[in-house]
XYZ file of C-alpha atoms in Angstrom:
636
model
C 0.000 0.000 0.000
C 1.607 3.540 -0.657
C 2.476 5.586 1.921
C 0.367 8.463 3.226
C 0.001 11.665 5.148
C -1.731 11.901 8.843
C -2.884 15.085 7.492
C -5.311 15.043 10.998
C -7.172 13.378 13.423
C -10.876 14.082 14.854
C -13.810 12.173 16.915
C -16.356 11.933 14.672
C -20.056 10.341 15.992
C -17.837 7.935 18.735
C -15.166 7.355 16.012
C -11.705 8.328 15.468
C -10.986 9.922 11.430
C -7.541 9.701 10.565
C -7.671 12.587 7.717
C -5.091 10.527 4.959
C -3.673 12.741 2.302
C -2.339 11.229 -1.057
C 0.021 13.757 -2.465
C 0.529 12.386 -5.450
C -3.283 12.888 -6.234
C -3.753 15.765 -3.954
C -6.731 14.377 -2.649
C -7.815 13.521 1.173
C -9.536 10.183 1.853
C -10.964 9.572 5.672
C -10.318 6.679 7.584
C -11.885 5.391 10.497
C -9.687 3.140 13.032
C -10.215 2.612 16.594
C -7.583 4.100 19.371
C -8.126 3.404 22.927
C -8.891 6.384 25.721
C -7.350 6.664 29.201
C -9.645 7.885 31.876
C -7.923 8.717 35.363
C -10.388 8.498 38.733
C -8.911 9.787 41.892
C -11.835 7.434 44.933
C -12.158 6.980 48.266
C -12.312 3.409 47.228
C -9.898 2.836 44.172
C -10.282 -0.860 44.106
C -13.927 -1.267 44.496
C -14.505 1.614 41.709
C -11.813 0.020 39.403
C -13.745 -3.406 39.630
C -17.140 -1.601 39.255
C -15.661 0.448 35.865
C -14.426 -2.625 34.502
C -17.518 -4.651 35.166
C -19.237 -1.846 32.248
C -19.659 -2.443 28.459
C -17.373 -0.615 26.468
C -14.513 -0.559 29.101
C -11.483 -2.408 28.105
C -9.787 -2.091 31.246
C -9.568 -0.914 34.913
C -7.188 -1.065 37.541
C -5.309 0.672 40.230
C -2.117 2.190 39.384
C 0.214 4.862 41.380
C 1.192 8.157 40.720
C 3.242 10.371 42.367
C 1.813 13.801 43.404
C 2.890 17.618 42.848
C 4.325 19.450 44.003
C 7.108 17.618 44.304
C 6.297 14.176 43.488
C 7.309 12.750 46.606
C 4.220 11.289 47.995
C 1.789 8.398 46.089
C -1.875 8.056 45.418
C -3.986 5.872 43.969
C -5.649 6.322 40.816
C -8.167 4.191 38.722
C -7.167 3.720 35.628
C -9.872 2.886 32.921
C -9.483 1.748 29.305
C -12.477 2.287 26.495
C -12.196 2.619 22.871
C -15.296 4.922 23.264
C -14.909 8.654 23.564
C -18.660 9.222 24.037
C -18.454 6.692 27.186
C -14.881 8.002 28.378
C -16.606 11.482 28.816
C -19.315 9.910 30.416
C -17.621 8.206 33.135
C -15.568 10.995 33.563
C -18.602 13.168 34.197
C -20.590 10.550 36.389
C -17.328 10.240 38.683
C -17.785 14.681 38.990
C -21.350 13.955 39.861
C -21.036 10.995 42.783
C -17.869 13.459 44.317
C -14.939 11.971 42.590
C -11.940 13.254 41.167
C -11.236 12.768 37.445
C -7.247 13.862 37.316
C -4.914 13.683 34.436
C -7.422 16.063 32.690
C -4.616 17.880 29.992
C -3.810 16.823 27.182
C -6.785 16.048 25.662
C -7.625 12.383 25.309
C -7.085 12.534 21.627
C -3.771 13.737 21.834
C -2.578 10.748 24.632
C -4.539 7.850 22.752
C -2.618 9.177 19.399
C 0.980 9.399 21.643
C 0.382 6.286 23.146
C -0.534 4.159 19.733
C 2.549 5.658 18.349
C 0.648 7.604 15.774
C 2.411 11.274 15.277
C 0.364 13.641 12.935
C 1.908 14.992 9.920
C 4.221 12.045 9.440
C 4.016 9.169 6.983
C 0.669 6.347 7.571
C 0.793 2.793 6.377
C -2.807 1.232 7.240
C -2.745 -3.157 7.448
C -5.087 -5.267 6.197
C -6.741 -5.351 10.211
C -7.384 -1.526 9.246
C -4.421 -0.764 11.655
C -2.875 2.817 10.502
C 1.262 2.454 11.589
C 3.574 5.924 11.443
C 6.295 5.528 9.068
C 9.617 6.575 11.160
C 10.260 10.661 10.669
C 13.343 11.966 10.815
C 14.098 15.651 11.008
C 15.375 16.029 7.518
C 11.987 14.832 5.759
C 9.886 16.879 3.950
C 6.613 18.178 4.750
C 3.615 17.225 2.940
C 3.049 19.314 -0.663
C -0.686 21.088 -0.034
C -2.452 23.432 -1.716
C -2.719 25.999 1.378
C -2.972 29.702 2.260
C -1.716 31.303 4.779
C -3.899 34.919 5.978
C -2.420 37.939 7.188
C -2.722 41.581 7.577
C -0.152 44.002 6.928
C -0.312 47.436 6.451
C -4.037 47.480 6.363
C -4.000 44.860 3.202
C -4.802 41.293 3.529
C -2.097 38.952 2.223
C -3.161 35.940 0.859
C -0.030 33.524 0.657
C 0.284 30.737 -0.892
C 2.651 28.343 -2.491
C 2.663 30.490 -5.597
C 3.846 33.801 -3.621
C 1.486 36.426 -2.392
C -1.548 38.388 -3.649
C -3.001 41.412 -1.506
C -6.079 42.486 -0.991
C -7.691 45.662 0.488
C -11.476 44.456 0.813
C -12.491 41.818 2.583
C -14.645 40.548 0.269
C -12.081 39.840 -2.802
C -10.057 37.828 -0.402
C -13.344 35.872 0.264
C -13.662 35.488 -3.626
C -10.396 34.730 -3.737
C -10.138 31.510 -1.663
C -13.403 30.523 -3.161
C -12.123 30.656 -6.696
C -9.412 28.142 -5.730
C -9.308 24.593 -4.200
C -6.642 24.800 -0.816
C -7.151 21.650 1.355
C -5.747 24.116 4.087
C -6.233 27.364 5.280
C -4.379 29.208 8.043
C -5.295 32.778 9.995
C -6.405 33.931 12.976
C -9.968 33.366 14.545
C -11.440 36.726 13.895
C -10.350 37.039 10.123
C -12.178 33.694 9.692
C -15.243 34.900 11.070
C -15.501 38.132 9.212
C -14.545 36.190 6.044
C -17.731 33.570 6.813
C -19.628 37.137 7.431
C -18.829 37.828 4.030
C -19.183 34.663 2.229
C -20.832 31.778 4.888
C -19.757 28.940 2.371
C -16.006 29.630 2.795
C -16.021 27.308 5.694
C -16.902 24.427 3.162
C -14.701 25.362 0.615
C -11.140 24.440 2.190
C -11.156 21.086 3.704
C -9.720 22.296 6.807
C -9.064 25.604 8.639
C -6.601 26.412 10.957
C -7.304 29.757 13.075
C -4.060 29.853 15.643
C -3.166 32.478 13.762
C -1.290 33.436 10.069
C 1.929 31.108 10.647
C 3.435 29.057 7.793
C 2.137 25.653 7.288
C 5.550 24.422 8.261
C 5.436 25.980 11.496
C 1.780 24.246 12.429
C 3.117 20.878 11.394
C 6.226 20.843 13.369
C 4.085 21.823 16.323
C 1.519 19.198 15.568
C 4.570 16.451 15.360
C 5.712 17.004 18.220
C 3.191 17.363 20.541
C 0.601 14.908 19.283
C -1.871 17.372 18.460
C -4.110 17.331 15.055
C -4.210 19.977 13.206
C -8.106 20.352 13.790
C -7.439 21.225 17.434
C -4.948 23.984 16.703
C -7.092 26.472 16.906
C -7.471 27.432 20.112
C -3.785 25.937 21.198
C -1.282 28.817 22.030
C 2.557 28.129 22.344
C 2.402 27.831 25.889
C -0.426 24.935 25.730
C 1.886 22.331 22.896
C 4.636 22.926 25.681
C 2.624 22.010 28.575
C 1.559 19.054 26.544
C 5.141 17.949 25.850
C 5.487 17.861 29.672
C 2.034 16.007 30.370
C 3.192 13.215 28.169
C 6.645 12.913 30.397
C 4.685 12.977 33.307
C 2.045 10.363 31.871
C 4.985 8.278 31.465
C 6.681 8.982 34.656
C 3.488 8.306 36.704
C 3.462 11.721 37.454
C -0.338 13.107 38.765
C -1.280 15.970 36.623
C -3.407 18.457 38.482
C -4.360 22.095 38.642
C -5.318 22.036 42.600
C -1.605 21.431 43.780
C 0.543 24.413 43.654
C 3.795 25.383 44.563
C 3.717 28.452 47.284
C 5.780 30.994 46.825
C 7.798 31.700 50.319
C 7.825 34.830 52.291
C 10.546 37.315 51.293
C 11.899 40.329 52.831
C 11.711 43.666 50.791
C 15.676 43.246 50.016
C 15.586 39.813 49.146
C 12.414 40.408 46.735
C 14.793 43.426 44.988
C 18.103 41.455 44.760
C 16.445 38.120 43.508
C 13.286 38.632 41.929
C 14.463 40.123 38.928
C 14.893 39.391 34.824
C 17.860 38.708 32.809
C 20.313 41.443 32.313
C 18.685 44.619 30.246
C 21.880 47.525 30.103
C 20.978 51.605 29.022
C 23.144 51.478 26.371
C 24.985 55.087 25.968
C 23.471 56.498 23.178
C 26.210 57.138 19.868
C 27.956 55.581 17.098
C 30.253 52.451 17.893
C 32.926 51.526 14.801
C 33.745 47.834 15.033
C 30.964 45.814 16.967
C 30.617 42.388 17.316
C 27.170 40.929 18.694
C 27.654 37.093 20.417
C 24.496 35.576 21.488
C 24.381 32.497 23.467
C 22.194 29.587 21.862
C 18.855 29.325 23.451
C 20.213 30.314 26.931
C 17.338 30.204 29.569
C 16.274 26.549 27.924
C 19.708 25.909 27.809
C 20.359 26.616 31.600
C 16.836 25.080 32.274
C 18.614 21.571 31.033
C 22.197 22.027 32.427
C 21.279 22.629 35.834
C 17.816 20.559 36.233
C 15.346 22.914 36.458
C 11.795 22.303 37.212
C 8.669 23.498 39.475
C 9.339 20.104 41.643
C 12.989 20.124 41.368
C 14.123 23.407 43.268
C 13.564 23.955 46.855
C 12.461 20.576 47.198
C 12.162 19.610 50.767
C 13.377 15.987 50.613
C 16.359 15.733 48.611
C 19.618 13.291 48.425
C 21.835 14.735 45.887
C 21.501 18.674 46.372
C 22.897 21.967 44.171
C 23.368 24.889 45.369
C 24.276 28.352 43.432
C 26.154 31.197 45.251
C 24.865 33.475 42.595
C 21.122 32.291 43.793
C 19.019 31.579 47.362
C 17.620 28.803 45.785
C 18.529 24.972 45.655
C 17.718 22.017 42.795
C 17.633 18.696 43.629
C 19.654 16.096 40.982
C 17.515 12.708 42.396
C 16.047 12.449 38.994
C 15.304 14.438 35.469
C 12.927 17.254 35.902
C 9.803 17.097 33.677
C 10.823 20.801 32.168
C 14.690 19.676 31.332
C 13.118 16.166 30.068
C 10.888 17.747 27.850
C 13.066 20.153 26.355
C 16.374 19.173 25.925
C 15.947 17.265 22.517
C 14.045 20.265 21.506
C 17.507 21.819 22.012
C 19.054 19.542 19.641
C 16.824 19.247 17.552
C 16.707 23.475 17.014
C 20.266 23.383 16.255
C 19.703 20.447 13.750
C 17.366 22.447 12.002
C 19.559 25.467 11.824
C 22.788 22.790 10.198
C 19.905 21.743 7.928
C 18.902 25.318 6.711
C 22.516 26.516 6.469
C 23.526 23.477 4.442
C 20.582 22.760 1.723
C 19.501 27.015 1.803
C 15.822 25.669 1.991
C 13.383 27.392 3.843
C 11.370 24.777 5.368
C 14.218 24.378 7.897
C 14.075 27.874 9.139
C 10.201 27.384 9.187
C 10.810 24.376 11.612
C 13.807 26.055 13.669
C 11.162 29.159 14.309
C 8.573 26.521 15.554
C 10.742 24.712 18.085
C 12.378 28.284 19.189
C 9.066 29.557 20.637
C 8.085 26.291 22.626
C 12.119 26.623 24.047
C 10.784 30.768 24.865
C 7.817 29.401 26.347
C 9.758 26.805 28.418
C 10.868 29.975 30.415
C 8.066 32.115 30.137
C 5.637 29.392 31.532
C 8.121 28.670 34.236
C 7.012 31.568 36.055
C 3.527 31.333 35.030
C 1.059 30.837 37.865
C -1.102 28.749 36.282
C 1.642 26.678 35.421
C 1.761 22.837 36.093
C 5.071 22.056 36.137
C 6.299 25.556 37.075
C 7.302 27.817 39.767
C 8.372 31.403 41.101
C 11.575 30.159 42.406
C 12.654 27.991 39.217
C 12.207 31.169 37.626
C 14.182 32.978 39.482
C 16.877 30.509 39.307
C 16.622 30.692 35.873
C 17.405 35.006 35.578
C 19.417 34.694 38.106
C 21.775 32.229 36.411
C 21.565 34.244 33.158
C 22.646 37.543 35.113
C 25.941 35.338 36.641
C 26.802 33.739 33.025
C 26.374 37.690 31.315
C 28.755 39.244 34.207
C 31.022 36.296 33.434
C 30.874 36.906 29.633
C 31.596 40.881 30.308
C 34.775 40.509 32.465
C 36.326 37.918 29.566
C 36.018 39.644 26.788
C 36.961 42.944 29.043
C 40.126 41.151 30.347
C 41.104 40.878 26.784
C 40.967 44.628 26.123
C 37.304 44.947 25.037
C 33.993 47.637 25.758
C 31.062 45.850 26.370
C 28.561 49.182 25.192
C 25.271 47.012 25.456
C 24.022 44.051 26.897
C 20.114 42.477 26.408
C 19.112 38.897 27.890
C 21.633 37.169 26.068
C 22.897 39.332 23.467
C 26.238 40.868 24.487
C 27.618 43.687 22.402
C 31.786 44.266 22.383
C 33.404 47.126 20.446
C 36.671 46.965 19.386
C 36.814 43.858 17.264
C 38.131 44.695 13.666
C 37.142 41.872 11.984
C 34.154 38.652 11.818
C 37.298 36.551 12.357
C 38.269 37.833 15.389
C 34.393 37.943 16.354
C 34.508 34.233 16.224
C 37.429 34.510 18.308
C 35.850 37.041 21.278
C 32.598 34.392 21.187
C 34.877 31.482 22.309
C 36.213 33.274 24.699
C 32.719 33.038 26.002
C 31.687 30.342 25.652
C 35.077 28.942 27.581
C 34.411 31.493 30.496
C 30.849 30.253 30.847
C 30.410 27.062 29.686
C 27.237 27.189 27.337
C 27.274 27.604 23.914
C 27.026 30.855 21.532
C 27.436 32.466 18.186
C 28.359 35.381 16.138
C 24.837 36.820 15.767
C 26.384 39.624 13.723
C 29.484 41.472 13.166
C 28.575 45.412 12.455
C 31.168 47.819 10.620
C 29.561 50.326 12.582
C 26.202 50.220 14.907
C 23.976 53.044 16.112
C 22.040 53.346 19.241
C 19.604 56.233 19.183
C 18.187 58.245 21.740
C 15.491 58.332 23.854
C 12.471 61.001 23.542
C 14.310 62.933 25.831
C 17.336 63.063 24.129
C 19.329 61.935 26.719
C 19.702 58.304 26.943
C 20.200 54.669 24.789
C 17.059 52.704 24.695
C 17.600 48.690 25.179
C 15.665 47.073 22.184
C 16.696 49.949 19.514
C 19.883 50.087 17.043
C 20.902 49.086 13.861
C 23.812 49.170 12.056
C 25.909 48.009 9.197
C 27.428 44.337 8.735
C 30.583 43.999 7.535
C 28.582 41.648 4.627
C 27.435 45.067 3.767
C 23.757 44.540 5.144
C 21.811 46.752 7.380
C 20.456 45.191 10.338
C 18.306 47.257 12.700
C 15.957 46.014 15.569
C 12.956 48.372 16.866
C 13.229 51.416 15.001
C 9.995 52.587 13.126
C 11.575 51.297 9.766
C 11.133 47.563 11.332
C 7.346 48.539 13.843
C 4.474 46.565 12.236
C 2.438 49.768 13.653
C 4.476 51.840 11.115
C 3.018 53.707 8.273
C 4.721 52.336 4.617
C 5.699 56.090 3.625
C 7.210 56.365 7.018
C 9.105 53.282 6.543
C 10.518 53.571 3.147
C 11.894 57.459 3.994
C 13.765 55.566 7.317
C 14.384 52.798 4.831
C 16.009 54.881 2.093
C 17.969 57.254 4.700
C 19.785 54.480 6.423
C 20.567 52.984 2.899
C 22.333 56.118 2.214
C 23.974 55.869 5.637
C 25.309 52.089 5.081
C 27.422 53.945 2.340
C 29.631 54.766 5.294
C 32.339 52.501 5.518
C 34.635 54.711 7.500
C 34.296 57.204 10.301
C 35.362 60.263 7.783
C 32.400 59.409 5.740
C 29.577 59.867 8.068
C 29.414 62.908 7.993
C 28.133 63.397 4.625
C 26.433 60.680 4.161
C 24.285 61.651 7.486
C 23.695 65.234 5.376
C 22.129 62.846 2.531
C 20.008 60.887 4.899
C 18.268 64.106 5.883
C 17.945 65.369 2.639
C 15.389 61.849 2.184
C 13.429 62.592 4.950
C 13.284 65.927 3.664
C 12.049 65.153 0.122
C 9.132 63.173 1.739
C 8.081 65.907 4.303
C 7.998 67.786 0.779
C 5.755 65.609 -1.202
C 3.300 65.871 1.629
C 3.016 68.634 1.961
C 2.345 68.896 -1.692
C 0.219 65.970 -1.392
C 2.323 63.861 -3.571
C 1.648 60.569 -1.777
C -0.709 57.130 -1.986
C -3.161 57.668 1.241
C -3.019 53.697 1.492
C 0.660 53.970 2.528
C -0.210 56.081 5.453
C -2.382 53.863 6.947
C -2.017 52.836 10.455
C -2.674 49.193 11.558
C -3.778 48.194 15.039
C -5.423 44.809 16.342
C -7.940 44.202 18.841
C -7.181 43.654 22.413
C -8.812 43.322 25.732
C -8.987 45.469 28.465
C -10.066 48.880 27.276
C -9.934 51.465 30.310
C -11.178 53.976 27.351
C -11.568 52.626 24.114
C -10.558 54.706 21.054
C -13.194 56.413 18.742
C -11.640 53.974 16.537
C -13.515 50.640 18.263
C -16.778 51.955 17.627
C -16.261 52.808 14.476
C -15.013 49.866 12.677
C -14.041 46.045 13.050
C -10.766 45.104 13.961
C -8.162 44.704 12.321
C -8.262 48.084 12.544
C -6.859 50.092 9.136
C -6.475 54.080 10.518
C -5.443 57.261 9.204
C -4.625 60.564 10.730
C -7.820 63.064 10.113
C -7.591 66.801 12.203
C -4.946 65.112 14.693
C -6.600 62.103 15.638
C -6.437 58.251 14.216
C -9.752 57.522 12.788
C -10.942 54.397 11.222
C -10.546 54.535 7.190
C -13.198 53.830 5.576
C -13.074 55.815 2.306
C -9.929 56.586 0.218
C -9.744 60.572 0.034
C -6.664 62.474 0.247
C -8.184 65.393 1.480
C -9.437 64.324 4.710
C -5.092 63.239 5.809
C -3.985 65.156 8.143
C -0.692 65.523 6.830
C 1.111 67.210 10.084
C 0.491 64.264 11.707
C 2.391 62.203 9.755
C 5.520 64.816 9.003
C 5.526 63.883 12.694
C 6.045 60.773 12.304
C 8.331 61.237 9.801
C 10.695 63.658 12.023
C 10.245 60.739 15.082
C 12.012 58.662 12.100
C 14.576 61.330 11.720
C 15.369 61.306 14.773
C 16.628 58.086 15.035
C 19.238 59.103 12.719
C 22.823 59.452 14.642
C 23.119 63.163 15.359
C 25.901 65.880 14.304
C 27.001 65.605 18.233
C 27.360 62.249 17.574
C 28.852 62.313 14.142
C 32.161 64.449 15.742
C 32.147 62.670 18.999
C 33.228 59.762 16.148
C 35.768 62.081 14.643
C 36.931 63.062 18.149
C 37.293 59.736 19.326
C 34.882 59.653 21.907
C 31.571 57.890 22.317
């Protein structure tokens, strides 16, 4: 039998469809198989409701097994463990047990997603189905392809939509073509986020027929969706209400599962009292410097690889691993209050450390064959490894705590202090320093940028790279004037590439005129390649923002490149005129000094001061003349 795709999986009237894709025809053919449910009872009377369970039609199985219980796993419980190849009679018993004053436990991931992990069926891979009707997953190795679909992938940008699809992009400004669009063609897949679906269905109610599947977690690449369905069991179908954070916490369920570890909201892990002083010196984030504001010739930027996941692994750490009470083989940090205890794996470090691996694989992969997909895939497994940390601290976090996260920052502010006294030992200026970015002047070359990051990595023991190496990098001021602000520079590589990070040129808030004058100014700046040559090259950058302060005020412009993009969000203490008067994703323009919503295309209604504004704000991120002859000076 030729191979197939597990393109998804559903319950369907009691049964489970395995959604099989033949790519060589395109075409998706349904397949129902049976997969057996786990139901987890927490009784009074285990054995007696284990023999009464499995005494039912239906139930495969019942019995009393052990799991250990959170928050540190130390302590047992019984559980009754039920089998059933019926989801309509798993949810049953489940809700009967609520009813008589049990305790169903074990509640996340869904049941879908364990009877899948458990059969050994991962979506998105390769299906053979036997002649018993049995589907089996082909082995997947990271270096596979994905699947060939017809999809589309929906977006908003700059107040268009952006259809993409496997033949490049089209844009659209109304609703309604996009709508047209889709229906006009045949994708088996469609990907955006919940509220563009449900003004497109507004607009044309048949839409939801016409691809064979949507996906609303949002406008990410196909890629991206199937990596995250791989690896955490979860069909595509039940993506769309399943953040980052949630295919993370199911990773770790499906350790615990197999650890016999109880997983259950109503345990927590209390926080304990701190003084004032001890709150300030160790609840705190990674290291975040005020850069000096100014022009820096010969930077080199070393990142560490994935460092809070990466510290996360090294040292062990996990909700029930630090400050555990009963503990044989104990760590202890003189950077950090808090202690981890080495008995056994943590679920966090277990379920993320071949994520790890397999991140860096991904990035050999992409840097070897130049495809895309691999990047696609890297960017998938990167934000589970950011959520690893960010759900550490999270307090409704199962396998989580406060003091793991603090551990955590604490360890990245030690390995950053460590990292600034090498490279300064050496003769280096550390001007800036972000989470785990550092920045060193004083390195002429990329050569000798490989050599400052092993230095680095030496002094602290986890790994890095050359993230860039920057002929000369910027910092711009604050709106005072007066200071560096964290998150905002740019600069040129010595490839002879600009690379900037949070100026308006790269703000998704950013009008398109506004961000092709910044564009075409710092273009005219990377022409720069030595400090004597700033200085006129910074007199030609103004001259661009000048010639498009010019044309608007001689209304020389396309009033869809001024448009202003915001999204919805919650929380409102005053909405903007704005919400009432249009749907989100809200398209705006400046009209007599305040953002209204666009709903006509007429140049004469732009306030135009508004956005030679915006367009000085852009300016001044330039470097200044101060700065330009502090260069020439030798100064900062």
């Amino acid at each position: 039998m030729r191979e197939k795709w597990l393109l998804d999986a559903s319950i369907r009237d009691d049964k489970v469809v395995l959604s099989l894709y033949d790519e060589e025809n395109h075409a998706v053919k349904e397949h129902e198989t049976e997969l057996v449910f786990h139901g987890y009872i927490i009784s009074e009377n285990p054995i007696s409701l284990a023999e009464e369970i499995g005494g039912l039609d239906g139930v495969v199985s019942s019995r009393v097994e052990k799991f250990r219980i959170p928050p540190y796993y130390v302590d047992t419980v019984d559980v009754v463990v039920f089998k059933t190849k019926s989801y309509r009679l798993l949810r049953k018993l489940l809700n009967q047990g609520i009813g008589k004053g049990l305790k169903p436990v074990n509640n996340h991931p869904h049941p879908l997603v364990e009877a899948l992990y458990r059969a050994g069926i991962r979506p998105l891979t390769r299906v053979n189905v036997d002649e018993k009707n049995t589907p089996a997953t082909v082995e997947w190795r990271p270096a596979d392809k994905d699947p060939a679909v017809d999809y589309v992938v929906l977006r908003v940008e700059h107040g268009y939509f952006v259809a993409e699809t496997p033949g490049g992009e089209n844009r659209f400004w109304e609703l309604r073509d996009v709508a047209e669009f889709i229906v006009s063609n045949k994708f088996l897949l469609a990907f955006t986020d919940e509220l563009t679906y449900l003004r497109l269905l507004e607009a044309e109610p048949s839409l939801a027929r016409k691809v064979y599947r949507w996906v609303t977690g949002g406008g990410f690449h196909p890629s991206e969706y199937f990596e995250w369905s791989r690896l955490s069991y979860t069909p595509l179908s039940m993506m769309g209400n399943v953040s980052i954070g949630k295919i993370l916490t199911t990773l770790e369920a499906l350790l615990a599962r197999d650890r016999k570890l109880l997983v259950d909201k109503t345990y927590g892990r209390r926080e304990p009292w701190r003084t004032v002083r001890e709150l300030l010196v160790y609840d705190r984030g990674g290291v975040v410097y005020q850069p000096s504001p100014g022009l820096y010739w010969g930077v080199c930027q070393v990142d560490f690889k994935s460092l809070y996941p990466s510290i996360i692994v090294k040292h062990n750490v996990s909700g029930e691993t630090v400050d555990k009470p009963s503990c044989l083989n104990r760590t202890s940090f003189h950077w950090s209050p808090h202690t981890v205890c080495m008995d056994e794996e943590g679920v966090v470090p277990g379920s993320i450390r071949r994520l790890i691996e397999l991140k860096e694989l991904y990035d050999e992969l992409g840097k070897k064959t130049g495809e895309e997909l691999y990047e696609y895939r890297k960017s998938a497994v990167k934000w589970i490894l950011v959520a690893s940390f960010g759900y550490l601290g999270y307090r409704n976090s199962l396998f989580g705590s406060v003091m793991a996260h603090e551990l955590v920052t604490s360890t990245s502010r030690e390995l950053m202090r460590r990292a600034r006294l090498v490279v300064e030992e050496k003769g280096y200026r550390v001007i800036h320093a972000i989470v785990d970015s550092v920045f060193i002047q004083g390195v002429a070359s990329p050569e000798e940028c490989v050599r400052v990051k092993e230095l680095i990595e030496e002094a602290t023991g986890f790994k890095a790279k050359v993230e860039a190496h920057y002929t000369w990098l910027y910092i711009p001021r604050d709106v005072k004037g007066l200071k560096g602000v964290a998150n905002r520079y740019y600069g040129l590589l010595s490839s002879g590439e600009l690379k900037a990070k949070g100026i308006m040129m790269v703000r998704g808030d950013t009008p398109i005129l506004v961000k092709k004058a910044q564009y075409e100014a710092l273009l005219e700046l990377s022409k720069a390649v030595r400090p004597a040559e700033m200085a006129s090259r910074l007199a030609r950058a103004h001259a661009i923002i000048d010639s498009y302060v010019e044309k608007l005020r001689k209304g020389v412009f396309n009033v869809l490149d001024l448009v202003i993009l915001r999204n919805a969000r919650e929380g409102y203490v005053k909405p903007p005129a704005y919400v009432f008067e249009g749907e989100p994703p809200y398209r705006l323009a400046y009209v007599s000094g305040k953002l209204r919503y666009l709903e006509k295309v007429e140049s004469l209604m732009i306030d135009v001061n508004k956005y030679i504004e915006l367009l000085e704000k852009a300016r001044r991120e330039l470097p200044s003349k101060k700065d330009v002859e502090a260069l020439m000076a030798g100064g900062e």
